[in-house]
GROMACS .gro file of C-alpha atoms in nm:
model
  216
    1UNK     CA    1  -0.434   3.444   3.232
    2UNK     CA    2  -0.533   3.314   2.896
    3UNK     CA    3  -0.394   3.568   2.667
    4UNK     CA    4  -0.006   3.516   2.795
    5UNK     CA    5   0.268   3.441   2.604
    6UNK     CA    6   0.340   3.129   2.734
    7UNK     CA    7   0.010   3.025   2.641
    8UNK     CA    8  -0.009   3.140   2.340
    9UNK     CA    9   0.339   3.021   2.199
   10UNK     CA   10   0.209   2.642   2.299
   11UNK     CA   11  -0.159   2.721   2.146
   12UNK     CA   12   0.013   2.812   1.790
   13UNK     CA   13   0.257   2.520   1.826
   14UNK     CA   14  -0.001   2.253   1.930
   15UNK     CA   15  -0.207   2.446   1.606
   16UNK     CA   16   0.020   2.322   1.357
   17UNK     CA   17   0.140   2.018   1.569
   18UNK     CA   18  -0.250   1.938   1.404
   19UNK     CA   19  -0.265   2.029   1.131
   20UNK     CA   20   0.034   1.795   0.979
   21UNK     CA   21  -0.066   1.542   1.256
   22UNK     CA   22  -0.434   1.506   1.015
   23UNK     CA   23  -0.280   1.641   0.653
   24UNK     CA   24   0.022   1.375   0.696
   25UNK     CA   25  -0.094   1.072   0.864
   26UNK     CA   26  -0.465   1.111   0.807
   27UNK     CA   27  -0.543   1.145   0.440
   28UNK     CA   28  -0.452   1.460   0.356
   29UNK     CA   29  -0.725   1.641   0.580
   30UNK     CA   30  -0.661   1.973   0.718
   31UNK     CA   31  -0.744   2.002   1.091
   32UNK     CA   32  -0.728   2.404   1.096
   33UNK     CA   33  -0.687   2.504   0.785
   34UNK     CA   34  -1.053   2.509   0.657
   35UNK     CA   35  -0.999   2.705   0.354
   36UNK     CA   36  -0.786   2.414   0.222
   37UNK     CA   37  -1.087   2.156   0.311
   38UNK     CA   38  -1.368   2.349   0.152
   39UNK     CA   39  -1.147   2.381  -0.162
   40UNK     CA   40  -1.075   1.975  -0.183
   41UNK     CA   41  -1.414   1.904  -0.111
   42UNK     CA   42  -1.539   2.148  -0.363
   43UNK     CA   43  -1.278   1.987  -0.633
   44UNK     CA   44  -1.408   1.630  -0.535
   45UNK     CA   45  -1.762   1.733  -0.555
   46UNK     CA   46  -1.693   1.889  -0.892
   47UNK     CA   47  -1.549   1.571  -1.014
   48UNK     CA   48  -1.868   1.335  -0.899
   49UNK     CA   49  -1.646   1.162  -0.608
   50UNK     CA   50  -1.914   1.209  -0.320
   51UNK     CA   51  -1.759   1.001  -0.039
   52UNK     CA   52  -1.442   1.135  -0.065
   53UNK     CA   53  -1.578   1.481  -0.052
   54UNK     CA   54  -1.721   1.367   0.287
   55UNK     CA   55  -1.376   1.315   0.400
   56UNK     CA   56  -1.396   1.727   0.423
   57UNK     CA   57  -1.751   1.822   0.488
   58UNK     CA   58  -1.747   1.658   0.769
   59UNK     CA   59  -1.402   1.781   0.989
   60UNK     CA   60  -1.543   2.129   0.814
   61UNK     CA   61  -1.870   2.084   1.051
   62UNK     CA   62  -1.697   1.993   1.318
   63UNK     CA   63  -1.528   2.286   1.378
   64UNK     CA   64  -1.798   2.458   1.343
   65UNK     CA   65  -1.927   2.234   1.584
   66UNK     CA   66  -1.603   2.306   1.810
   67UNK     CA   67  -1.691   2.701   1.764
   68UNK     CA   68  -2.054   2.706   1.859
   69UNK     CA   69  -1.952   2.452   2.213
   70UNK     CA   70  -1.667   2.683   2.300
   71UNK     CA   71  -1.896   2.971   2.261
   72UNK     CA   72  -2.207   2.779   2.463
   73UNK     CA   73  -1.958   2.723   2.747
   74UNK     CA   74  -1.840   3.063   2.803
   75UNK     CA   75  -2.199   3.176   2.802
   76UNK     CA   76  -2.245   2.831   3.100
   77UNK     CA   77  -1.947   2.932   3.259
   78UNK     CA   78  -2.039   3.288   3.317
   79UNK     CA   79  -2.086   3.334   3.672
   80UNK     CA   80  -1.910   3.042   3.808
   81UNK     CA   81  -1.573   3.107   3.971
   82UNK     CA   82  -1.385   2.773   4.028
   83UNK     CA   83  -1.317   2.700   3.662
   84UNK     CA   84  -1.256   2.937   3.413
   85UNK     CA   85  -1.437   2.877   3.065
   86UNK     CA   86  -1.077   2.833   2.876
   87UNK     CA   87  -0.950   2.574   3.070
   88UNK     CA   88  -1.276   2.391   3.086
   89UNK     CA   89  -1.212   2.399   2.698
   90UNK     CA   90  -0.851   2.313   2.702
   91UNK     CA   91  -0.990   2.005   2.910
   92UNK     CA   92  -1.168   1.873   2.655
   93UNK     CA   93  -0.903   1.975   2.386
   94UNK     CA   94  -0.708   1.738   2.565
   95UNK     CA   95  -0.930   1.466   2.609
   96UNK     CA   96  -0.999   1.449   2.225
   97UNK     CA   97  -0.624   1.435   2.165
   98UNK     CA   98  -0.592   1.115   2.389
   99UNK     CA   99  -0.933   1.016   2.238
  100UNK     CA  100  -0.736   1.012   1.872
  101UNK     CA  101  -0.467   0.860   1.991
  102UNK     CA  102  -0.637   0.485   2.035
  103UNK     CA  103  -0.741   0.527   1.653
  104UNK     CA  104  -0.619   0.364   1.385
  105UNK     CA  105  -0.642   0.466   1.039
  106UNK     CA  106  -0.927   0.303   0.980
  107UNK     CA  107  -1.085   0.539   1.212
  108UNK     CA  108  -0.942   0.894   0.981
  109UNK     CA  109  -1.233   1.010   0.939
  110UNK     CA  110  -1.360   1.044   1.304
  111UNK     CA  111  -1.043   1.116   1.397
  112UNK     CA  112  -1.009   1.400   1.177
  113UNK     CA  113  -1.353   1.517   1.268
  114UNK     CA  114  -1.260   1.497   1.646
  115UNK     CA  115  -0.978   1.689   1.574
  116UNK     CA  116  -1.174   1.989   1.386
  117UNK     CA  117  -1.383   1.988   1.658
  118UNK     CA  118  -1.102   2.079   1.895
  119UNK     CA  119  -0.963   2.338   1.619
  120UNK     CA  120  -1.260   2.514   1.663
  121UNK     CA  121  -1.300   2.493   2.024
  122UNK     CA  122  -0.916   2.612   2.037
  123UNK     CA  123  -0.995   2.919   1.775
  124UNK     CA  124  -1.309   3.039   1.961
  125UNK     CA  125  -1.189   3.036   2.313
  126UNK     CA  126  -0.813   3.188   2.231
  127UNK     CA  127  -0.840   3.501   2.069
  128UNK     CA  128  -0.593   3.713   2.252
  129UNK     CA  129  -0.215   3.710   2.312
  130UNK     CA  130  -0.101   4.005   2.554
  131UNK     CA  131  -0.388   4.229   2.419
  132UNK     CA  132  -0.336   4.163   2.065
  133UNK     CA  133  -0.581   3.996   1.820
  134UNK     CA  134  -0.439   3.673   1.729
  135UNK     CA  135  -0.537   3.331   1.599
  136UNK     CA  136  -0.338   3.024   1.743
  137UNK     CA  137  -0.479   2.743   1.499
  138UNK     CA  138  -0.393   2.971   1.168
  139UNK     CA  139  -0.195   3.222   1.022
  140UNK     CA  140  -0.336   3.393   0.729
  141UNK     CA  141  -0.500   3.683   0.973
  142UNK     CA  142  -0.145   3.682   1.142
  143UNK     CA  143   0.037   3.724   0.845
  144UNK     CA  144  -0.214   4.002   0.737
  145UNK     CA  145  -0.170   4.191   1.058
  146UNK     CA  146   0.259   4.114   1.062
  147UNK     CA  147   0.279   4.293   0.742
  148UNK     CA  148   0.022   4.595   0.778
  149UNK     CA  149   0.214   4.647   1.131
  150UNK     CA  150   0.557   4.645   0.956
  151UNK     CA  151   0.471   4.875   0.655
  152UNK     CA  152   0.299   5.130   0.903
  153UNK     CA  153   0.579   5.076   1.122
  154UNK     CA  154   0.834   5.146   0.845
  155UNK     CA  155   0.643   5.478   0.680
  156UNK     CA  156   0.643   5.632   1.066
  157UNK     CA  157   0.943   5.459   1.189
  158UNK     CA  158   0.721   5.363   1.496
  159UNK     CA  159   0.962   5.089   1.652
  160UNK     CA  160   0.679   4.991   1.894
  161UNK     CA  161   0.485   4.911   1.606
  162UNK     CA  162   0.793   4.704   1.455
  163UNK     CA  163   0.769   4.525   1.777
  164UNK     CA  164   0.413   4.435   1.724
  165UNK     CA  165   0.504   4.292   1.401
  166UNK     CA  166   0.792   4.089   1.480
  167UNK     CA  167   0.572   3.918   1.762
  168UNK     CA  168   0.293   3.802   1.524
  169UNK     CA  169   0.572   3.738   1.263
  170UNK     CA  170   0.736   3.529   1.619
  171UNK     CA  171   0.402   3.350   1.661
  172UNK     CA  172   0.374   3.262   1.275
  173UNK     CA  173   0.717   3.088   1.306
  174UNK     CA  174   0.584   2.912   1.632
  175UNK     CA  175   0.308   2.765   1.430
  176UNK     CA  176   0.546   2.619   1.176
  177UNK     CA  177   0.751   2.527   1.402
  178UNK     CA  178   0.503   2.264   1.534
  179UNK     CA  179   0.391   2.171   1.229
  180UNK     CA  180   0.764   2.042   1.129
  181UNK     CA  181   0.751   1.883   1.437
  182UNK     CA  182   0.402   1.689   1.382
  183UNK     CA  183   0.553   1.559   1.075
  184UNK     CA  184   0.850   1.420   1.233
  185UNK     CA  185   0.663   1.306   1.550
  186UNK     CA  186   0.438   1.106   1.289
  187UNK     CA  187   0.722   0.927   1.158
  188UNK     CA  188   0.852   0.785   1.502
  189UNK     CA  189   0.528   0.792   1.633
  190UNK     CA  190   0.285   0.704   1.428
  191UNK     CA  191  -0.086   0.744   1.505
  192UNK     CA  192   0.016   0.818   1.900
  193UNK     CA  193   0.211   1.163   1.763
  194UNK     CA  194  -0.108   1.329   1.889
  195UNK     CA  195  -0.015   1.246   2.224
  196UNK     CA  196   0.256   1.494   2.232
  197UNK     CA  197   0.014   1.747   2.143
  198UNK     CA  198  -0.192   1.657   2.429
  199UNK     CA  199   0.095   1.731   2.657
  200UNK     CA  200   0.142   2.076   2.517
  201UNK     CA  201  -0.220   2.172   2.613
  202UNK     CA  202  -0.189   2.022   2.951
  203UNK     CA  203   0.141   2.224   2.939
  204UNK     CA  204  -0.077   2.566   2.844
  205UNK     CA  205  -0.346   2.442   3.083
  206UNK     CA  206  -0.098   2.421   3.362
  207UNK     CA  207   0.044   2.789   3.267
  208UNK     CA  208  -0.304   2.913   3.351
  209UNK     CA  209  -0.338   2.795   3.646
  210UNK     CA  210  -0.019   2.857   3.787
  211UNK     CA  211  -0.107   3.253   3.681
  212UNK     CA  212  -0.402   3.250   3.800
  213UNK     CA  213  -0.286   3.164   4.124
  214UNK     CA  214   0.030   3.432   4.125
  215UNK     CA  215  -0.311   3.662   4.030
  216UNK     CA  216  -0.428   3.580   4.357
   0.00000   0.00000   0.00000
């Protein structure tokens, strides 16, 4: 139930939903995109300006953070039946979006950090859309796979693997998709934007549930 489509389409749109959500209205800060934060914190380091290398060290942790909970509470979750691990993660994906919401931007960054923290929670516990290896909060390891699918696809004219490619190509597009849409949602919004993003997970978290019951 976790690795449908549905699912994953909202995943990679609430994914860059984030990541303008934090890099537009909260200083610049990259909720996903941890490359980008370990290269401005390095660069602020570098030039002696400690606490504003904290505004990146910290969100960086976080997800971390997010990584190592998801992974604790699919080992917790093991054996119990009622609630799947994923949607006990979406639940608190959701929770921290509200959370954020109430915060102004005085509050960046814990807001950013809470939102990291999610990220990772997000990347650990989604790693799968109809069988194949994706990730729904970034797109450099989709991009990688989209083009090594289309050039194989292209020497052996293997339209199945053309397919393949134009669906993580698809879910690359989704992703930027949402971001445009953070940006603008920020504008009318302001910090409440995040809010919308919270719907989409209860809208993925919902999708799960409804197939897990048709699975029954």
């Amino acid at each position: 139930m976790s690795d449908s489509l549905a699912v994953g389409l909202l995943l990679a749109f609430s994914g860059g939903f984030m990541d303008a959500y934090t890099y537009v209205f909260r200083g610049g800060v990259f909720a996903n995109a941890q490359t980008g934060n370990i290269i401005l914190m390095g660069i602020h380091l570098l030039e002696g300006s400690f606490s504003a290398s904290a505004r990146y060290l910290i969100p960086i942790l976080s997800f971390a953070v997010g990584v190592f909970a998801a992974q604790a509470t699919r080992l917790g979750f093991r054996r119990r039946r009622r609630l799947h691990w994923r949607q006990a993660c979406l639940a608190v994906e959701i929770m921290v979006m509200l959370a954020v919401g109430f915060m102004g931007q005085g509050m960046n960054l814990a807001a950013n950090s809470l939102i990291s923290l999610a990220c990772g929670i997000q990347v650990q516990s989604f790693q799968k859309v109809r069988g194949n290896a994706i990730a729904t909060t970034m797109c450099i390891g989709n991009l990688r796979t989209a083009t090594e699918l289309l050039a194989r696809g292209l020497k052996g004219r293997d339209w199945a693997l053309f397919g393949r490619s134009g669906f993580y190509y698809g879910v690359i597009l989704t992703f930027a998709l949402g971001a445009v849409t953070g940006k603008y949602a920020v504008a009318l919004l302001g910090q409440r934007a995040i809010w919308a993003c919270a719907l989409m997970l209860l809208a993925a978290f919902l999708a799960m549930l409804a197939e897990e019951e048709q699975a029954l």
